[in-house]
Structure formats: structure tokens, C-alpha cells
């Protein structure tokens, strides 16, 4: 579902992308897949960012960052940049 979310972002279907992200997170939580949980927060964060809801985007990106930091995966670097950029926009 996360891949579908990223695809819908490309088509600017942000609400549908969020729906896919939430579905992905629900499934990932059931099976204990932290990586996919982190990706679902990333998808949501992107949709909020693209919708100019920066406050909500920061919240979602920070959730993704927390998970990716724990897992020590490369995605952490991109999420960190997004959070720093959004903090500059908000503050």
C-alpha cells in the first residue's frame, strides 16, 4: 500500500495517498514491520507537505524519523532533511 501511496502522490491524489498510507500502517503494525510503518508516515508527511499543511507534515516526518533512526536505514537522511526544511518554514 505504501508504494500505491507514493504513486498517488505523483498524480497529486493526496487524500487517496493518505488512505493507502494508513492502510499500510495498519497492516504493518499487525505484522510488526517497523520499516513499513516508517514509510507510511513518510507518505503521509509528503501528502501534508504538498497540501501545504506543514505542521502536520512535520509531525508525520518526525514519526518516520524516529522509526528510521531506530532501524538505522538510509531513509533517515532524507527524512532528517525534510524535518529541518519544514522547521525553517514553520518558524
mmCIF file of N, CA, C and O in Angstrom:
data_model
loop_
_atom_site.group_PDB
_atom_site.id
_atom_site.type_symbol
_atom_site.label_atom_id
_atom_site.label_comp_id
_atom_site.label_asym_id
_atom_site.label_seq_id
_atom_site.Cartn_x
_atom_site.Cartn_y
_atom_site.Cartn_z
ATOM 1 N N UNK A 1 0.816 -1.210 0.000
ATOM 2 C CA UNK A 1 0.000 0.000 0.000
ATOM 3 C C UNK A 1 0.857 1.270 0.000
ATOM 4 O O UNK A 1 0.446 2.283 -0.538
ATOM 5 N N UNK A 2 2.025 1.215 0.632
ATOM 6 C CA UNK A 2 2.881 2.404 0.632
ATOM 7 C C UNK A 2 3.299 2.783 -0.783
ATOM 8 O O UNK A 2 3.321 3.962 -1.130
ATOM 9 N N UNK A 3 3.633 1.784 -1.608
ATOM 10 C CA UNK A 3 4.005 2.090 -2.986
ATOM 11 C C UNK A 3 2.850 2.745 -3.733
ATOM 12 O O UNK A 3 3.062 3.651 -4.543
ATOM 13 N N UNK A 4 1.645 2.294 -3.457
ATOM 14 C CA UNK A 4 0.468 2.933 -4.065
ATOM 15 C C UNK A 4 0.354 4.381 -3.588
ATOM 16 O O UNK A 4 0.004 5.277 -4.358
ATOM 17 N N UNK A 5 0.661 4.601 -2.322
ATOM 18 C CA UNK A 5 0.632 5.955 -1.780
ATOM 19 C C UNK A 5 1.619 6.870 -2.480
ATOM 20 O O UNK A 5 1.279 7.983 -2.892
ATOM 21 N N UNK A 6 2.857 6.386 -2.647
ATOM 22 C CA UNK A 6 3.862 7.188 -3.355
ATOM 23 C C UNK A 6 3.416 7.471 -4.794
ATOM 24 O O UNK A 6 3.606 8.571 -5.309
ATOM 25 N N UNK A 7 2.790 6.490 -5.430
ATOM 26 C CA UNK A 7 2.305 6.676 -6.803
ATOM 27 C C UNK A 7 1.207 7.730 -6.854
ATOM 28 O O UNK A 7 1.216 8.614 -7.725
ATOM 29 N N UNK A 8 0.284 7.674 -5.929
ATOM 30 C CA UNK A 8 -0.813 8.652 -5.907
ATOM 31 C C UNK A 8 -0.295 10.063 -5.642
ATOM 32 O O UNK A 8 -0.872 11.040 -6.125
ATOM 33 N N UNK A 9 0.784 10.176 -4.896
ATOM 34 C CA UNK A 9 1.395 11.490 -4.682
ATOM 35 C C UNK A 9 1.835 12.077 -6.021
ATOM 36 O O UNK A 9 1.648 13.266 -6.277
ATOM 37 N N UNK A 10 2.400 11.234 -6.871
ATOM 38 C CA UNK A 10 2.845 11.695 -8.189
ATOM 39 C C UNK A 10 1.682 12.261 -9.010
ATOM 40 O O UNK A 10 1.860 13.177 -9.804
ATOM 41 N N UNK A 11 0.493 11.706 -8.794
ATOM 42 C CA UNK A 11 -0.701 12.179 -9.505
ATOM 43 C C UNK A 11 -1.468 13.248 -8.725
ATOM 44 O O UNK A 11 -2.575 13.625 -9.110
ATOM 45 N N UNK A 12 -0.865 13.697 -7.610
ATOM 46 C CA UNK A 12 -1.446 14.731 -6.754
ATOM 47 C C UNK A 12 -2.781 14.311 -6.121
ATOM 48 O O UNK A 12 -3.618 15.142 -5.797
ATOM 49 N N UNK A 13 -2.950 13.023 -5.933
ATOM 50 C CA UNK A 13 -4.129 12.476 -5.247
ATOM 51 C C UNK A 13 -3.769 12.262 -3.780
ATOM 52 O O UNK A 13 -3.571 11.136 -3.325
ATOM 53 N N UNK A 14 -3.648 13.374 -3.056
ATOM 54 C CA UNK A 14 -3.099 13.321 -1.708
ATOM 55 C C UNK A 14 -3.992 12.590 -0.716
ATOM 56 O O UNK A 14 -3.504 11.862 0.140
ATOM 57 N N UNK A 15 -5.286 12.764 -0.819
ATOM 58 C CA UNK A 15 -6.178 12.075 0.126
ATOM 59 C C UNK A 15 -6.121 10.568 -0.082
ATOM 60 O O UNK A 15 -6.094 9.804 0.880
ATOM 61 N N UNK A 16 -6.107 10.138 -1.336
ATOM 62 C CA UNK A 16 -6.007 8.703 -1.615
ATOM 63 C C UNK A 16 -4.659 8.162 -1.142
ATOM 64 O O UNK A 16 -4.582 7.075 -0.561
ATOM 65 N N UNK A 17 -3.601 8.936 -1.343
ATOM 66 C CA UNK A 17 -2.277 8.522 -0.870
ATOM 67 C C UNK A 17 -2.276 8.357 0.649
ATOM 68 O O UNK A 17 -1.701 7.403 1.174
ATOM 69 N N UNK A 18 -2.928 9.299 1.351
ATOM 70 C CA UNK A 18 -3.022 9.185 2.820
ATOM 71 C C UNK A 18 -3.791 7.936 3.220
ATOM 72 O O UNK A 18 -3.425 7.240 4.177
ATOM 73 N N UNK A 19 -4.860 7.647 2.493
ATOM 74 C CA UNK A 19 -5.645 6.448 2.786
ATOM 75 C C UNK A 19 -4.783 5.194 2.648
ATOM 76 O O UNK A 19 -4.808 4.317 3.515
ATOM 77 N N UNK A 20 -4.005 5.139 1.574
ATOM 78 C CA UNK A 20 -3.109 3.994 1.388
ATOM 79 C C UNK A 20 -2.068 3.925 2.501
ATOM 80 O O UNK A 20 -1.730 2.842 2.987
ATOM 81 N N UNK A 21 -1.557 5.068 2.920
ATOM 82 C CA UNK A 21 -0.553 5.094 3.991
ATOM 83 C C UNK A 21 -1.127 4.547 5.290
ATOM 84 O O UNK A 21 -0.473 3.766 5.991
ATOM 85 N N UNK A 22 -2.330 4.948 5.606
ATOM 86 C CA UNK A 22 -2.970 4.480 6.845
ATOM 87 C C UNK A 22 -3.229 2.975 6.772
ATOM 88 O O UNK A 22 -2.995 2.246 7.741
ATOM 89 N N UNK A 23 -3.696 2.511 5.609
ATOM 90 C CA UNK A 23 -3.917 1.072 5.434
ATOM 91 C C UNK A 23 -2.602 0.304 5.558
ATOM 92 O O UNK A 23 -2.551 -0.748 6.203
ATOM 93 N N UNK A 24 -1.556 0.848 4.958
ATOM 94 C CA UNK A 24 -0.245 0.204 5.044
ATOM 95 C C UNK A 24 0.227 0.128 6.489
ATOM 96 O O UNK A 24 0.766 -0.898 6.927
ATOM 97 N N UNK A 25 0.042 1.226 7.225
ATOM 98 C CA UNK A 25 0.477 1.253 8.622
ATOM 99 C C UNK A 25 -0.303 0.238 9.450
ATOM 100 O O UNK A 25 0.267 -0.463 10.293
ATOM 101 N N UNK A 26 -1.602 0.152 9.226
ATOM 102 C CA UNK A 26 -2.413 -0.815 9.970
ATOM 103 C C UNK A 26 -1.915 -2.240 9.741
ATOM 104 O O UNK A 26 -1.766 -3.014 10.694
ATOM 105 N N UNK A 27 -1.651 -2.574 8.496
ATOM 106 C CA UNK A 27 -1.148 -3.918 8.178
ATOM 107 C C UNK A 27 0.246 -4.121 8.779
ATOM 108 O O UNK A 27 0.528 -5.157 9.381
ATOM 109 N N UNK A 28 1.110 -3.123 8.613
ATOM 110 C CA UNK A 28 2.480 -3.235 9.126
ATOM 111 C C UNK A 28 2.498 -3.409 10.637
ATOM 112 O O UNK A 28 3.330 -4.159 11.163
ATOM 113 N N UNK A 29 1.617 -2.721 11.339
ATOM 114 C CA UNK A 29 1.552 -2.875 12.801
ATOM 115 C C UNK A 29 1.141 -4.297 13.172
ATOM 116 O O UNK A 29 1.674 -4.863 14.125
ATOM 117 N N UNK A 30 0.201 -4.856 12.427
ATOM 118 C CA UNK A 30 -0.264 -6.215 12.718
ATOM 119 C C UNK A 30 0.843 -7.251 12.553
ATOM 120 O O UNK A 30 0.878 -8.238 13.281
ATOM 121 N N UNK A 31 1.731 -7.008 11.588
ATOM 122 C CA UNK A 31 2.785 -7.995 11.336
ATOM 123 C C UNK A 31 4.138 -7.578 11.923
ATOM 124 O O UNK A 31 5.122 -8.280 11.770
ATOM 125 N N UNK A 32 4.162 -6.412 12.580
ATOM 126 C CA UNK A 32 5.386 -5.963 13.240
ATOM 127 C C UNK A 32 6.474 -5.483 12.299
ATOM 128 O O UNK A 32 7.658 -5.664 12.567
ATOM 129 N N UNK A 33 6.086 -4.866 11.191
ATOM 130 C CA UNK A 33 7.050 -4.392 10.195
ATOM 131 C C UNK A 33 7.306 -2.895 10.402
ATOM 132 O O UNK A 33 6.635 -2.047 9.814
ATOM 133 N N UNK A 34 8.284 -2.586 11.242
ATOM 134 C CA UNK A 34 8.575 -1.184 11.570
ATOM 135 C C UNK A 34 9.002 -0.370 10.356
ATOM 136 O O UNK A 34 8.688 0.810 10.248
ATOM 137 N N UNK A 35 9.719 -0.987 9.438
ATOM 138 C CA UNK A 35 10.168 -0.277 8.243
ATOM 139 C C UNK A 35 8.967 0.259 7.454
ATOM 140 O O UNK A 35 8.947 1.423 7.055
ATOM 141 N N UNK A 36 7.977 -0.574 7.247
ATOM 142 C CA UNK A 36 6.786 -0.134 6.505
ATOM 143 C C UNK A 36 5.965 0.875 7.304
ATOM 144 O O UNK A 36 5.321 1.761 6.720
ATOM 145 N N UNK A 37 5.994 0.775 8.615
ATOM 146 C CA UNK A 37 5.328 1.791 9.444
ATOM 147 C C UNK A 37 6.001 3.136 9.196
ATOM 148 O O UNK A 37 5.330 4.151 8.984
ATOM 149 N N UNK A 38 7.322 3.145 9.189
ATOM 150 C CA UNK A 38 8.063 4.380 8.917
ATOM 151 C C UNK A 38 7.758 4.934 7.545
ATOM 152 O O UNK A 38 7.547 6.138 7.377
ATOM 153 N N UNK A 39 7.699 4.067 6.555
ATOM 154 C CA UNK A 39 7.370 4.512 5.194
ATOM 155 C C UNK A 39 5.968 5.105 5.140
ATOM 156 O O UNK A 39 5.729 6.078 4.423
ATOM 157 N N UNK A 40 5.039 4.536 5.888
ATOM 158 C CA UNK A 40 3.672 5.065 5.860
ATOM 159 C C UNK A 40 3.632 6.484 6.426
ATOM 160 O O UNK A 40 2.904 7.345 5.913
ATOM 161 N N UNK A 41 4.423 6.736 7.467
ATOM 162 C CA UNK A 41 4.499 8.101 7.996
ATOM 163 C C UNK A 41 5.141 9.045 6.982
ATOM 164 O O UNK A 41 4.742 10.205 6.867
ATOM 165 N N UNK A 42 6.112 8.537 6.233
ATOM 166 C CA UNK A 42 6.741 9.346 5.193
ATOM 167 C C UNK A 42 5.722 9.717 4.112
ATOM 168 O O UNK A 42 5.635 10.874 3.699
ATOM 169 N N UNK A 43 4.948 8.739 3.652
ATOM 170 C CA UNK A 43 3.910 9.013 2.648
ATOM 171 C C UNK A 43 2.955 10.084 3.168
ATOM 172 O O UNK A 43 2.658 11.059 2.472
ATOM 173 N N UNK A 44 2.489 9.906 4.390
ATOM 174 C CA UNK A 44 1.573 10.906 4.957
ATOM 175 C C UNK A 44 2.227 12.276 5.039
ATOM 176 O O UNK A 44 1.605 13.288 4.720
ATOM 177 N N UNK A 45 3.467 12.298 5.479
ATOM 178 C CA UNK A 45 4.177 13.570 5.581
ATOM 179 C C UNK A 45 4.274 14.289 4.253
ATOM 180 O O UNK A 45 4.051 15.495 4.158
ATOM 181 N N UNK A 46 4.575 13.540 3.211
ATOM 182 C CA UNK A 46 4.670 14.141 1.878
ATOM 183 C C UNK A 46 3.321 14.713 1.450
ATOM 184 O O UNK A 46 3.245 15.816 0.908
ATOM 185 N N UNK A 47 2.242 13.970 1.718
ATOM 186 C CA UNK A 47 0.923 14.469 1.306
ATOM 187 C C UNK A 47 0.575 15.761 2.029
ATOM 188 O O UNK A 47 0.024 16.683 1.424
ATOM 189 N N UNK A 48 0.906 15.824 3.316
ATOM 190 C CA UNK A 48 0.623 17.061 4.058
ATOM 191 C C UNK A 48 1.520 18.198 3.586
ATOM 192 O O UNK A 48 1.069 19.339 3.469
ATOM 193 N N UNK A 49 2.768 17.885 3.288
ATOM 194 C CA UNK A 49 3.674 18.908 2.779
ATOM 195 C C UNK A 49 3.157 19.468 1.455
ATOM 196 O O UNK A 49 3.083 20.679 1.259
ATOM 197 N N UNK A 50 2.799 18.591 0.550
ATOM 198 C CA UNK A 50 2.312 19.025 -0.764
ATOM 199 C C UNK A 50 1.000 19.798 -0.658
ATOM 200 O O UNK A 50 0.700 20.637 -1.504
ATOM 201 N N UNK A 51 0.236 19.529 0.390
ATOM 202 C CA UNK A 51 -1.020 20.249 0.630
ATOM 203 C C UNK A 51 -0.785 21.525 1.445
ATOM 204 O O UNK A 51 -1.728 22.194 1.839
ATOM 205 N N UNK A 52 0.485 21.817 1.714
ATOM 206 C CA UNK A 52 0.908 22.992 2.480
ATOM 207 C C UNK A 52 0.425 22.991 3.929
ATOM 208 O O UNK A 52 0.312 24.019 4.569
ATOM 209 N N UNK A 53 0.176 21.803 4.457
ATOM 210 C CA UNK A 53 -0.153 21.638 5.868
ATOM 211 C C UNK A 53 1.151 21.241 6.562
ATOM 212 O O UNK A 53 1.390 20.082 6.887
ATOM 213 N N UNK A 54 2.011 22.242 6.746
ATOM 214 C CA UNK A 54 3.375 21.994 7.208
ATOM 215 C C UNK A 54 3.436 21.478 8.640
ATOM 216 O O UNK A 54 4.294 20.658 8.967
ATOM 217 N N UNK A 55 2.534 21.943 9.484
ATOM 218 C CA UNK A 55 2.527 21.477 10.878
ATOM 219 C C UNK A 55 2.322 19.960 10.941
ATOM 220 O O UNK A 55 3.034 19.250 11.650
ATOM 221 N N UNK A 56 1.328 19.486 10.200
ATOM 222 C CA UNK A 56 1.036 18.051 10.203
ATOM 223 C C UNK A 56 2.145 17.266 9.515
ATOM 224 O O UNK A 56 2.490 16.163 9.925
ATOM 225 N N UNK A 57 2.733 17.848 8.474
ATOM 226 C CA UNK A 57 3.839 17.190 7.776
ATOM 227 C C UNK A 57 5.009 16.949 8.723
ATOM 228 O O UNK A 57 5.592 15.859 8.737
ATOM 229 N N UNK A 58 5.352 17.950 9.527
ATOM 230 C CA UNK A 58 6.458 17.796 10.482
ATOM 231 C C UNK A 58 6.171 16.664 11.459
ATOM 232 O O UNK A 58 7.042 15.847 11.744
ATOM 233 N N UNK A 59 4.946 16.600 11.942
ATOM 234 C CA UNK A 59 4.575 15.544 12.890
ATOM 235 C C UNK A 59 4.800 14.167 12.262
ATOM 236 O O UNK A 59 5.405 13.274 12.871
ATOM 237 N N UNK A 60 4.326 13.991 11.042
ATOM 238 C CA UNK A 60 4.460 12.691 10.370
ATOM 239 C C UNK A 60 5.912 12.366 10.046
ATOM 240 O O UNK A 60 6.368 11.236 10.229
ATOM 241 N N UNK A 61 6.662 13.369 9.570
ATOM 242 C CA UNK A 61 8.071 13.127 9.261
ATOM 243 C C UNK A 61 8.859 12.788 10.522
ATOM 244 O O UNK A 61 9.765 11.951 10.489
ATOM 245 N N UNK A 62 8.539 13.414 11.641
ATOM 246 C CA UNK A 62 9.239 13.097 12.887
ATOM 247 C C UNK A 62 8.948 11.671 13.335
ATOM 248 O O UNK A 62 9.827 10.992 13.878
ATOM 249 N N UNK A 63 7.726 11.209 13.107
ATOM 250 C CA UNK A 63 7.399 9.815 13.429
ATOM 251 C C UNK A 63 8.237 8.873 12.558
ATOM 252 O O UNK A 63 8.779 7.884 13.042
ATOM 253 N N UNK A 64 8.321 9.193 11.264
ATOM 254 C CA UNK A 64 9.132 8.378 10.357
ATOM 255 C C UNK A 64 10.597 8.406 10.779
ATOM 256 O O UNK A 64 11.268 7.368 10.807
ATOM 257 N N UNK A 65 11.082 9.588 11.122
ATOM 258 C CA UNK A 65 12.478 9.738 11.530
ATOM 259 C C UNK A 65 12.786 8.908 12.773
ATOM 260 O O UNK A 65 13.832 8.253 12.857
ATOM 261 N N UNK A 66 11.885 8.909 13.718
ATOM 262 C CA UNK A 66 12.072 8.127 14.949
ATOM 263 C C UNK A 66 12.235 6.643 14.616
ATOM 264 O O UNK A 66 13.139 5.971 15.122
ATOM 265 N N UNK A 67 11.399 6.154 13.738
ATOM 266 C CA UNK A 67 11.454 4.737 13.365
ATOM 267 C C UNK A 67 12.705 4.435 12.550
ATOM 268 O O UNK A 67 13.427 3.473 12.825
ATOM 269 N N UNK A 68 12.981 5.263 11.543
ATOM 270 C CA UNK A 68 14.143 5.016 10.692
ATOM 271 C C UNK A 68 15.449 5.158 11.465
ATOM 272 O O UNK A 68 16.424 4.470 11.166
ATOM 273 N N UNK A 69 15.482 6.038 12.456
ATOM 274 C CA UNK A 69 16.687 6.168 13.293
ATOM 275 C C UNK A 69 16.920 4.889 14.082
ATOM 276 O O UNK A 69 18.053 4.410 14.195
ATOM 277 N N UNK A 70 15.845 4.350 14.629
ATOM 278 C CA UNK A 70 15.939 3.111 15.404
ATOM 279 C C UNK A 70 16.413 1.958 14.516
ATOM 280 O O UNK A 70 17.220 1.135 14.930
ATOM 281 N N UNK A 71 15.918 1.936 13.275
ATOM 282 C CA UNK A 71 16.274 0.850 12.355
ATOM 283 C C UNK A 71 17.617 1.066 11.660
ATOM 284 O O UNK A 71 18.144 0.144 11.043
ATOM 285 N N UNK A 72 18.129 2.301 11.740
ATOM 286 C CA UNK A 72 19.396 2.659 11.099
ATOM 287 C C UNK A 72 19.371 2.365 9.591
ATOM 288 O O UNK A 72 20.258 1.716 9.047
ATOM 289 N N UNK A 73 18.337 2.884 8.936
ATOM 290 C CA UNK A 73 18.197 2.697 7.489
ATOM 291 C C UNK A 73 18.536 3.997 6.757
ATOM 292 O O UNK A 73 18.472 5.082 7.338
ATOM 293 N N UNK A 74 18.899 3.907 5.476
ATOM 294 C CA UNK A 74 19.310 5.096 4.717
ATOM 295 C C UNK A 74 18.221 6.173 4.607
ATOM 296 O O UNK A 74 18.542 7.352 4.450
ATOM 297 N N UNK A 75 16.962 5.797 4.672
ATOM 298 C CA UNK A 75 15.873 6.764 4.557
ATOM 299 C C UNK A 75 15.945 7.850 5.619
ATOM 300 O O UNK A 75 15.400 8.938 5.440
ATOM 301 N N UNK A 76 16.640 7.564 6.706
ATOM 302 C CA UNK A 76 16.772 8.536 7.802
ATOM 303 C C UNK A 76 17.329 9.867 7.300
ATOM 304 O O UNK A 76 16.862 10.930 7.699
ATOM 305 N N UNK A 77 18.284 9.816 6.406
ATOM 306 C CA UNK A 77 18.926 11.038 5.912
ATOM 307 C C UNK A 77 17.929 11.949 5.199
ATOM 308 O O UNK A 77 17.884 13.148 5.445
ATOM 309 N N UNK A 78 17.105 11.383 4.315
ATOM 310 C CA UNK A 78 16.117 12.182 3.588
ATOM 311 C C UNK A 78 15.058 12.772 4.499
ATOM 312 O O UNK A 78 14.657 13.930 4.341
ATOM 313 N N UNK A 79 14.619 11.982 5.465
ATOM 314 C CA UNK A 79 13.597 12.461 6.410
ATOM 315 C C UNK A 79 14.176 13.584 7.262
ATOM 316 O O UNK A 79 13.511 14.576 7.524
ATOM 317 N N UNK A 80 15.423 13.437 7.697
ATOM 318 C CA UNK A 80 16.069 14.481 8.503
ATOM 319 C C UNK A 80 16.082 15.798 7.741
ATOM 320 O O UNK A 80 15.754 16.859 8.301
ATOM 321 N N UNK A 81 16.427 15.741 6.456
ATOM 322 C CA UNK A 81 16.442 16.962 5.639
ATOM 323 C C UNK A 81 15.046 17.584 5.550
ATOM 324 O O UNK A 81 14.898 18.802 5.618
ATOM 325 N N UNK A 82 14.028 16.753 5.407
ATOM 326 C CA UNK A 82 12.652 17.270 5.319
ATOM 327 C C UNK A 82 12.241 17.968 6.605
ATOM 328 O O UNK A 82 11.623 19.029 6.580
ATOM 329 N N UNK A 83 12.567 17.355 7.732
ATOM 330 C CA UNK A 83 12.200 17.955 9.022
ATOM 331 C C UNK A 83 12.909 19.295 9.201
ATOM 332 O O UNK A 83 12.287 20.283 9.600
ATOM 333 N N UNK A 84 14.195 19.344 8.898
ATOM 334 C CA UNK A 84 14.941 20.603 9.044
ATOM 335 C C UNK A 84 14.375 21.693 8.131
ATOM 336 O O UNK A 84 14.220 22.843 8.548
ATOM 337 N N UNK A 85 14.045 21.331 6.896
ATOM 338 C CA UNK A 85 13.476 22.288 5.958
ATOM 339 C C UNK A 85 12.129 22.808 6.456
ATOM 340 O O UNK A 85 11.865 24.011 6.440
ATOM 341 N N UNK A 86 11.298 21.899 6.938
ATOM 342 C CA UNK A 86 9.978 22.311 7.429
ATOM 343 C C UNK A 86 10.071 23.165 8.680
ATOM 344 O O UNK A 86 9.276 24.091 8.850
ATOM 345 N N UNK A 87 11.014 22.855 9.538
ATOM 346 C CA UNK A 87 11.199 23.693 10.735
ATOM 347 C C UNK A 87 11.529 25.123 10.342
ATOM 348 O O UNK A 87 11.078 26.060 10.996
ATOM 349 N N UNK A 88 12.304 25.293 9.275
ATOM 350 C CA UNK A 88 12.618 26.647 8.804
ATOM 351 C C UNK A 88 11.374 27.344 8.256
ATOM 352 O O UNK A 88 11.183 28.525 8.446
ATOM 353 N N UNK A 89 10.529 26.604 7.557
ATOM 354 C CA UNK A 89 9.298 27.185 7.007
ATOM 355 C C UNK A 89 8.344 27.578 8.120
ATOM 356 O O UNK A 89 7.756 28.669 8.088
ATOM 357 N N UNK A 90 8.199 26.730 9.112
ATOM 358 C CA UNK A 90 7.231 26.968 10.193
ATOM 359 C C UNK A 90 7.693 28.071 11.127
ATOM 360 O O UNK A 90 6.904 28.887 11.569
ATOM 361 N N UNK A 91 8.990 28.084 11.434
ATOM 362 C CA UNK A 91 9.492 29.038 12.430
ATOM 363 C C UNK A 91 10.009 30.287 11.824
ATOM 364 O O UNK A 91 10.222 30.793 10.976
#
